[in-house]
């Protein structure tokens, strides 16, 4: 395969036009948990230094006109997406996570936050939070709101308790130059080339983020229970993409909800195909160290007229945000109880490959998450019972041996 870089502008144009024409799946907040949040996925196209740029007085173009501009279609133009690195990120439960300044890795997210009672809607929340945190006014003529991706449920206790509903909104910078951002001191901006996320050559570099399982399963103030859970279950390993980064000594990792929303964005780049049969290109080893660490349960279709773009190399599954456990027997029992989860993933695959035109009412990400966590809960019950029986048998055998001796 050629090492020549491939422009992602045609893929970006297809994705943004599809997002604009596709109604998102909206999840209504239940009366028992009305909290909502919104984030802004900000994309820009950086022209090459020698590009002939229009004057600043030119009227803002429409979306279709934007992708016909000469500087946008320049072979050296570069599409980028904005991520934030927060010194004190806010965790899912609303608490401020303490970051070790000596840590070698840092996690990124999109600008955004919780919806205030006075906010007029999710889009307003995304606009307000982006302005307050990084000083970018997405309501100005330099930016265009493309549309909204599907709502996502933020849960805790392995999917048993809903924390809030998250609404991602996509914005495009339609001018070659925009006012410089002014982030708060605790926030660092990273413009990441979109090609590094969707190009098959080179493919994104996958890694993991390790999370203590006790932090997700046991109460914060129960030290003894947390220690017991840590011993019995171990840790959770979430897939993560290592981002290109030259501005900070940290290794930047994209994971969790932010990775899920990024994969949602990338799924709109997939061409609908009439056949559900998936062909694997023998030139690409999807089991290599640069592919996703998860099993290839879902291959996204081959982008035949965009050379070098293979979505299944980027992420074998839109469910690539789900964790594995450090103990192999836990993963085995998750697989045993995960039949329904795998059926949902196959349905999600068929939806993406057909363009998702006939099942917009189905919350695929929510269904995959709920069935996956249901399999985890069943697996943990089996594992904990097996561990307990093993301990009882061990103590009984030790007692018998001592008395017999």
Short mmCIF file of C-alpha atoms in Angstrom, two decimals:
data_model
loop_
_atom_site.label_atom_id
_atom_site.label_comp_id
_atom_site.label_asym_id
_atom_site.label_seq_id
_atom_site.Cartn_x
_atom_site.Cartn_y
_atom_site.Cartn_z
CA UNK A 1 0.00 0.00 0.00
CA UNK A 2 1.30 3.47 -0.86
CA UNK A 3 2.75 5.64 1.88
CA UNK A 4 1.37 8.77 0.24
CA UNK A 5 -0.94 10.60 2.67
CA UNK A 6 -4.58 10.62 1.70
CA UNK A 7 -6.82 13.66 2.04
CA UNK A 8 -9.72 13.19 4.44
CA UNK A 9 -11.61 16.24 3.15
CA UNK A 10 -13.98 14.12 0.96
CA UNK A 11 -14.73 11.90 3.97
CA UNK A 12 -15.32 14.94 6.17
CA UNK A 13 -17.64 16.49 3.58
CA UNK A 14 -19.68 13.28 3.38
CA UNK A 15 -19.89 13.01 7.15
CA UNK A 16 -20.99 16.59 7.77
CA UNK A 17 -23.61 16.52 5.02
CA UNK A 18 -25.02 13.29 6.46
CA UNK A 19 -25.06 14.68 9.99
CA UNK A 20 -26.92 17.77 8.77
CA UNK A 21 -29.57 15.70 6.96
CA UNK A 22 -29.97 12.98 9.61
CA UNK A 23 -32.18 13.63 12.66
CA UNK A 24 -30.37 12.56 15.85
CA UNK A 25 -31.78 10.08 18.34
CA UNK A 26 -33.00 12.20 21.25
CA UNK A 27 -33.22 10.60 24.70
CA UNK A 28 -35.72 12.25 27.02
CA UNK A 29 -34.57 12.77 30.60
CA UNK A 30 -36.59 10.73 33.10
CA UNK A 31 -38.29 12.69 35.91
CA UNK A 32 -36.01 11.03 38.47
CA UNK A 33 -32.84 12.27 36.75
CA UNK A 34 -33.34 15.48 34.73
CA UNK A 35 -29.64 16.40 34.47
CA UNK A 36 -28.26 16.92 30.99
CA UNK A 37 -24.96 18.01 29.46
CA UNK A 38 -23.67 18.99 26.02
CA UNK A 39 -20.30 19.09 24.27
CA UNK A 40 -19.02 20.76 21.12
CA UNK A 41 -17.07 18.78 18.52
CA UNK A 42 -15.22 21.58 16.72
CA UNK A 43 -13.64 20.85 13.33
CA UNK A 44 -11.55 23.13 11.17
CA UNK A 45 -9.65 22.93 7.87
CA UNK A 46 -6.18 24.47 8.00
CA UNK A 47 -5.07 25.84 4.62
CA UNK A 48 -1.47 25.46 3.44
CA UNK A 49 0.79 28.49 3.95
CA UNK A 50 0.81 29.40 0.25
CA UNK A 51 -2.97 29.14 -0.25
CA UNK A 52 -4.85 32.01 -1.88
CA UNK A 53 -7.31 32.89 0.89
CA UNK A 54 -10.52 34.93 0.51
CA UNK A 55 -10.85 38.32 2.18
CA UNK A 56 -12.29 38.51 5.68
CA UNK A 57 -15.24 40.53 4.36
CA UNK A 58 -16.49 37.60 2.29
CA UNK A 59 -19.85 36.25 3.42
CA UNK A 60 -19.82 32.97 5.30
CA UNK A 61 -20.36 30.09 2.85
CA UNK A 62 -23.03 27.43 3.07
CA UNK A 63 -21.87 23.90 3.87
CA UNK A 64 -21.87 22.70 0.26
CA UNK A 65 -20.13 25.91 -0.85
CA UNK A 66 -17.46 25.50 1.83
CA UNK A 67 -16.27 22.17 0.44
CA UNK A 68 -16.03 23.69 -3.05
CA UNK A 69 -13.57 26.40 -1.98
CA UNK A 70 -10.10 26.17 -3.50
CA UNK A 71 -8.22 26.44 -0.22
CA UNK A 72 -10.36 23.68 1.33
CA UNK A 73 -9.70 21.32 -1.58
CA UNK A 74 -5.99 22.08 -1.69
CA UNK A 75 -4.09 18.75 -1.47
CA UNK A 76 -2.10 20.15 1.45
CA UNK A 77 -5.10 21.36 3.44
CA UNK A 78 -5.44 19.62 6.79
CA UNK A 79 -8.66 18.82 8.67
CA UNK A 80 -8.37 18.95 12.46
CA UNK A 81 -10.62 18.28 15.43
CA UNK A 82 -10.33 20.07 18.78
CA UNK A 83 -9.66 18.21 22.04
CA UNK A 84 -9.06 19.61 25.51
CA UNK A 85 -6.63 18.47 28.17
CA UNK A 86 -7.92 19.52 31.58
CA UNK A 87 -5.59 19.63 34.58
CA UNK A 88 -8.54 18.81 36.85
CA UNK A 89 -11.06 16.89 34.74
CA UNK A 90 -14.59 16.36 35.99
CA UNK A 91 -15.50 12.70 36.44
CA UNK A 92 -18.82 11.15 35.51
CA UNK A 93 -20.21 11.56 39.02
CA UNK A 94 -19.53 15.28 38.99
CA UNK A 95 -16.52 15.25 41.30
CA UNK A 96 -13.19 16.81 40.36
CA UNK A 97 -10.56 14.18 39.69
CA UNK A 98 -7.11 14.85 41.06
CA UNK A 99 -4.44 14.49 38.40
CA UNK A 100 -0.92 13.42 39.32
CA UNK A 101 1.42 16.05 37.78
CA UNK A 102 4.09 13.33 37.44
CA UNK A 103 1.81 11.09 35.37
CA UNK A 104 3.14 10.23 31.91
CA UNK A 105 -0.27 10.15 30.22
CA UNK A 106 -3.13 12.63 29.96
CA UNK A 107 -6.71 12.18 28.81
CA UNK A 108 -8.54 14.45 26.39
CA UNK A 109 -12.17 15.47 26.02
CA UNK A 110 -14.39 17.82 24.05
CA UNK A 111 -15.34 21.27 25.35
CA UNK A 112 -18.66 21.27 27.14
CA UNK A 113 -20.37 20.64 30.43
CA UNK A 114 -23.64 20.47 32.31
CA UNK A 115 -26.80 22.25 31.23
CA UNK A 116 -27.84 25.13 33.48
CA UNK A 117 -31.53 25.74 34.27
CA UNK A 118 -31.43 28.97 32.24
CA UNK A 119 -29.96 27.34 29.13
CA UNK A 120 -32.28 27.35 26.12
CA UNK A 121 -31.24 23.88 25.02
CA UNK A 122 -28.33 21.57 24.39
CA UNK A 123 -26.85 23.65 21.58
CA UNK A 124 -26.90 26.73 23.81
CA UNK A 125 -25.11 24.74 26.55
CA UNK A 126 -22.38 23.70 24.11
CA UNK A 127 -21.97 27.31 22.94
CA UNK A 128 -21.86 28.70 26.47
CA UNK A 129 -19.49 26.09 27.88
CA UNK A 130 -17.09 26.44 24.95
CA UNK A 131 -16.99 30.23 25.33
CA UNK A 132 -16.52 30.07 29.10
CA UNK A 133 -13.78 27.44 29.06
CA UNK A 134 -11.69 28.16 25.98
CA UNK A 135 -12.86 31.56 24.70
CA UNK A 136 -14.14 30.35 21.32
CA UNK A 137 -17.45 31.95 20.34
CA UNK A 138 -19.15 29.34 18.19
CA UNK A 139 -22.03 31.75 17.54
CA UNK A 140 -19.81 34.00 15.41
CA UNK A 141 -19.84 33.93 11.61
CA UNK A 142 -16.54 32.02 11.59
CA UNK A 143 -18.37 28.89 12.74
CA UNK A 144 -21.34 26.86 11.58
CA UNK A 145 -23.42 24.45 13.64
CA UNK A 146 -23.68 21.32 11.51
CA UNK A 147 -26.04 19.33 13.69
CA UNK A 148 -26.26 16.94 16.59
CA UNK A 149 -25.04 13.39 17.02
CA UNK A 150 -27.13 10.86 18.92
CA UNK A 151 -27.71 11.47 22.62
CA UNK A 152 -25.70 9.30 25.00
CA UNK A 153 -26.56 8.03 28.46
CA UNK A 154 -23.94 8.53 31.18
CA UNK A 155 -24.37 5.81 33.78
CA UNK A 156 -22.60 4.46 36.84
CA UNK A 157 -22.66 1.23 38.83
CA UNK A 158 -22.24 -0.79 35.60
CA UNK A 159 -25.20 0.82 33.91
CA UNK A 160 -27.61 0.52 36.83
CA UNK A 161 -27.87 4.23 37.66
CA UNK A 162 -28.37 7.05 35.16
CA UNK A 163 -26.32 10.17 35.86
CA UNK A 164 -27.28 12.38 32.93
CA UNK A 165 -27.98 12.57 29.19
CA UNK A 166 -25.16 13.92 27.00
CA UNK A 167 -25.82 15.68 23.68
CA UNK A 168 -22.87 16.12 21.25
CA UNK A 169 -23.06 18.98 18.72
CA UNK A 170 -20.79 19.30 15.69
CA UNK A 171 -19.40 22.69 14.63
CA UNK A 172 -17.30 23.59 11.59
CA UNK A 173 -14.98 26.56 11.29
CA UNK A 174 -15.86 27.95 7.85
CA UNK A 175 -13.18 30.67 7.66
CA UNK A 176 -9.48 30.01 7.14
CA UNK A 177 -8.70 32.25 10.11
CA UNK A 178 -10.60 32.73 13.34
CA UNK A 179 -9.95 34.73 16.53
CA UNK A 180 -7.42 33.05 18.79
CA UNK A 181 -8.92 31.03 21.66
CA UNK A 182 -8.42 32.10 25.26
CA UNK A 183 -8.59 28.95 27.40
CA UNK A 184 -8.68 29.02 31.18
CA UNK A 185 -5.27 28.35 32.78
CA UNK A 186 -6.13 24.75 33.69
CA UNK A 187 -7.05 23.79 30.11
CA UNK A 188 -4.75 23.06 27.16
CA UNK A 189 -6.00 22.90 23.56
CA UNK A 190 -4.91 20.22 21.11
CA UNK A 191 -5.87 20.39 17.43
CA UNK A 192 -5.50 16.79 16.25
CA UNK A 193 -5.30 15.96 12.51
CA UNK A 194 -8.39 14.03 11.51
CA UNK A 195 -6.25 11.90 9.20
CA UNK A 196 -4.44 10.47 12.22
CA UNK A 197 -7.79 9.08 13.44
CA UNK A 198 -9.26 7.72 10.22
CA UNK A 199 -6.31 6.86 7.98
CA UNK A 200 -5.33 3.22 7.56
CA UNK A 201 -1.79 4.15 6.58
CA UNK A 202 -0.56 4.62 9.20
CA UNK A 203 -3.40 3.26 11.32
CA UNK A 204 -4.18 4.84 14.69
CA UNK A 205 -2.10 3.51 17.57
CA UNK A 206 -4.28 1.78 20.14
CA UNK A 207 -3.50 1.53 23.83
CA UNK A 208 -5.48 1.13 27.06
CA UNK A 209 -6.49 3.18 30.08
CA UNK A 210 -6.56 1.20 33.31
CA UNK A 211 -9.31 2.00 35.82
CA UNK A 212 -9.69 0.47 39.26
CA UNK A 213 -12.86 -1.67 39.14
CA UNK A 214 -13.55 -0.77 42.77
CA UNK A 215 -14.05 2.87 41.75
CA UNK A 216 -16.99 1.78 39.56
CA UNK A 217 -18.50 -0.90 41.80
CA UNK A 218 -17.92 0.01 45.45
CA UNK A 219 -18.97 3.07 47.52
CA UNK A 220 -16.32 5.77 47.83
CA UNK A 221 -16.14 5.73 51.62
CA UNK A 222 -16.08 1.95 52.08
CA UNK A 223 -12.36 1.19 52.16
CA UNK A 224 -12.78 -2.47 53.14
CA UNK A 225 -15.31 -3.16 50.36
CA UNK A 226 -13.15 -1.39 47.80
CA UNK A 227 -10.15 -3.52 48.81
CA UNK A 228 -12.24 -6.69 48.55
CA UNK A 229 -13.53 -5.75 45.08
CA UNK A 230 -10.00 -4.91 43.96
CA UNK A 231 -8.76 -8.34 45.07
CA UNK A 232 -11.67 -10.32 43.63
CA UNK A 233 -12.19 -8.51 40.33
CA UNK A 234 -9.00 -6.58 39.57
CA UNK A 235 -9.00 -3.63 37.20
CA UNK A 236 -10.80 -2.57 34.02
CA UNK A 237 -8.89 -1.79 30.84
CA UNK A 238 -10.59 0.64 28.45
CA UNK A 239 -9.41 0.87 24.82
CA UNK A 240 -7.82 4.22 23.93
CA UNK A 241 -6.30 5.85 20.86
CA UNK A 242 -2.92 7.52 21.36
CA UNK A 243 -3.11 10.96 19.73
CA UNK A 244 -0.40 12.76 17.83
CA UNK A 245 1.14 15.28 20.20
CA UNK A 246 4.22 17.48 20.06
CA UNK A 247 3.19 20.25 22.45
CA UNK A 248 3.24 18.39 25.77
CA UNK A 249 5.43 15.69 27.34
CA UNK A 250 2.35 13.66 28.21
CA UNK A 251 0.99 10.80 26.12
CA UNK A 252 -2.47 11.96 25.06
CA UNK A 253 -5.15 9.26 25.10
CA UNK A 254 -8.65 9.43 23.67
CA UNK A 255 -11.01 7.02 25.46
CA UNK A 256 -14.41 6.59 27.09
CA UNK A 257 -17.26 8.88 26.10
CA UNK A 258 -15.00 11.11 24.00
CA UNK A 259 -13.79 8.10 22.00
CA UNK A 260 -17.37 6.93 21.59
CA UNK A 261 -18.48 10.30 20.20
CA UNK A 262 -15.44 10.36 17.89
CA UNK A 263 -16.39 6.93 16.53
CA UNK A 264 -19.96 8.20 16.05
CA UNK A 265 -18.57 11.05 13.95
CA UNK A 266 -16.41 8.66 11.96
CA UNK A 267 -19.35 6.32 11.32
CA UNK A 268 -20.95 9.05 9.21
CA UNK A 269 -17.99 8.72 6.84
CA UNK A 270 -19.04 5.17 5.98
CA UNK A 271 -20.68 4.67 2.61
CA UNK A 272 -24.00 2.77 2.69
CA UNK A 273 -23.57 -0.57 0.92
CA UNK A 274 -26.31 -2.74 -0.58
CA UNK A 275 -24.73 -5.93 0.71
CA UNK A 276 -24.13 -6.85 4.33
CA UNK A 277 -21.23 -9.07 3.33
CA UNK A 278 -17.95 -7.72 4.57
CA UNK A 279 -14.71 -8.32 2.78
CA UNK A 280 -11.38 -8.06 4.52
CA UNK A 281 -8.45 -6.64 2.60
CA UNK A 282 -5.58 -9.17 2.81
CA UNK A 283 -3.07 -6.32 2.56
CA UNK A 284 -4.01 -5.10 6.04
CA UNK A 285 -3.38 -7.17 9.15
CA UNK A 286 -6.18 -6.10 11.46
CA UNK A 287 -4.74 -8.26 14.23
CA UNK A 288 -1.47 -6.34 14.27
CA UNK A 289 -0.33 -4.29 17.23
CA UNK A 290 -1.68 -1.11 15.64
CA UNK A 291 -5.26 -2.32 15.44
CA UNK A 292 -7.86 -2.30 18.17
CA UNK A 293 -7.13 -4.58 21.14
CA UNK A 294 -10.68 -5.87 21.06
CA UNK A 295 -11.96 -8.79 19.03
CA UNK A 296 -13.01 -7.72 15.51
CA UNK A 297 -16.71 -8.23 16.17
CA UNK A 298 -17.74 -5.48 13.78
CA UNK A 299 -16.05 -4.40 10.59
CA UNK A 300 -17.14 -1.17 9.01
CA UNK A 301 -17.38 -1.19 5.21
CA UNK A 302 -14.40 -0.67 2.96
CA UNK A 303 -14.14 2.85 1.53
CA UNK A 304 -13.47 1.66 -2.01
CA UNK A 305 -13.10 5.06 -3.70
CA UNK A 306 -11.03 6.59 -0.89
CA UNK A 307 -7.68 4.76 -1.02
CA UNK A 308 -5.94 4.23 2.29
CA UNK A 309 -9.08 4.62 4.39
CA UNK A 310 -10.13 1.48 6.18
CA UNK A 311 -12.59 2.06 9.00
CA UNK A 312 -12.21 -1.47 10.35
CA UNK A 313 -8.52 -0.75 10.89
CA UNK A 314 -9.40 2.43 12.76
CA UNK A 315 -11.81 0.63 15.08
CA UNK A 316 -13.21 -2.85 14.48
CA UNK A 317 -16.32 -1.85 16.40
CA UNK A 318 -18.28 1.23 17.31
CA UNK A 319 -18.37 -0.53 20.69
CA UNK A 320 -14.61 -0.15 21.02
CA UNK A 321 -15.14 2.00 24.10
CA UNK A 322 -16.17 -0.97 26.27
CA UNK A 323 -13.66 -2.35 28.80
CA UNK A 324 -11.97 -5.65 29.39
CA UNK A 325 -10.97 -6.92 32.82
CA UNK A 326 -7.50 -7.79 34.06
CA UNK A 327 -8.65 -11.29 35.12
CA UNK A 328 -9.17 -13.62 32.12
CA UNK A 329 -11.99 -15.58 33.76
CA UNK A 330 -14.06 -12.40 34.09
CA UNK A 331 -13.70 -11.77 30.35
CA UNK A 332 -14.61 -15.40 29.62
CA UNK A 333 -17.86 -15.20 31.58
CA UNK A 334 -18.71 -11.87 29.95
CA UNK A 335 -18.39 -13.64 26.60
CA UNK A 336 -20.58 -16.52 27.85
CA UNK A 337 -23.37 -14.14 28.90
CA UNK A 338 -22.84 -11.72 26.00
CA UNK A 339 -25.02 -13.34 23.32
CA UNK A 340 -27.57 -10.53 23.38
CA UNK A 341 -24.76 -7.95 23.31
CA UNK A 342 -23.25 -9.54 20.20
CA UNK A 343 -26.67 -9.54 18.51
CA UNK A 344 -26.99 -5.81 19.19
CA UNK A 345 -23.53 -5.20 17.75
CA UNK A 346 -24.44 -7.11 14.58
CA UNK A 347 -27.61 -5.01 14.27
CA UNK A 348 -25.57 -1.87 14.77
CA UNK A 349 -23.21 -2.99 12.02
CA UNK A 350 -26.10 -3.60 9.63
CA UNK A 351 -27.51 -0.17 10.50
CA UNK A 352 -24.25 1.60 9.74
CA UNK A 353 -23.73 -0.29 6.50
CA UNK A 354 -27.23 0.53 5.26
CA UNK A 355 -26.94 4.19 6.20
CA UNK A 356 -29.22 3.84 9.22
CA UNK A 357 -32.20 5.19 7.30
CA UNK A 358 -34.81 2.77 8.64
CA UNK A 359 -34.00 2.52 12.33
CA UNK A 360 -33.42 6.04 13.60
CA UNK A 361 -35.59 5.30 16.64
CA UNK A 362 -33.20 2.59 17.87
CA UNK A 363 -30.65 3.74 20.42
CA UNK A 364 -27.83 1.45 19.28
CA UNK A 365 -25.14 2.81 21.60
CA UNK A 366 -27.50 2.68 24.58
CA UNK A 367 -28.65 -0.85 23.72
CA UNK A 368 -25.07 -2.05 23.29
CA UNK A 369 -24.06 -0.45 26.58
CA UNK A 370 -26.99 -1.88 28.55
CA UNK A 371 -26.59 -5.41 27.18
CA UNK A 372 -22.82 -5.32 27.72
CA UNK A 373 -23.18 -4.19 31.33
CA UNK A 374 -25.89 -6.80 31.88
CA UNK A 375 -23.38 -9.45 30.76
CA UNK A 376 -20.76 -7.94 33.09
CA UNK A 377 -23.13 -8.07 36.08
CA UNK A 378 -23.93 -11.73 35.47
CA UNK A 379 -20.25 -12.55 34.94
CA UNK A 380 -19.24 -10.81 38.17
CA UNK A 381 -21.85 -12.76 40.15
CA UNK A 382 -20.44 -16.05 38.81
CA UNK A 383 -16.84 -14.97 39.42
CA UNK A 384 -17.46 -13.75 42.96
CA UNK A 385 -19.40 -16.89 43.88
CA UNK A 386 -16.64 -19.05 42.36
CA UNK A 387 -13.99 -17.10 44.27
CA UNK A 388 -15.95 -17.46 47.52
CA UNK A 389 -16.44 -21.20 47.02
CA UNK A 390 -12.76 -21.53 46.20
CA UNK A 391 -11.81 -19.76 49.42
CA UNK A 392 -14.20 -21.91 51.48
CA UNK A 393 -12.84 -25.08 49.90
CA UNK A 394 -9.28 -23.89 50.49
CA UNK A 395 -9.92 -23.13 54.14
CA UNK A 396 -11.75 -26.44 54.60
CA UNK A 397 -8.92 -28.38 53.00
CA UNK A 398 -6.34 -26.54 55.10
CA UNK A 399 -8.29 -27.28 58.26
CA UNK A 400 -8.64 -30.96 57.35
CA UNK A 401 -4.92 -31.20 56.57
CA UNK A 402 -3.95 -29.57 59.88
CA UNK A 403 -6.21 -31.84 61.94
CA UNK A 404 -5.21 -34.93 59.95
CA UNK A 405 -1.54 -34.14 60.50
#
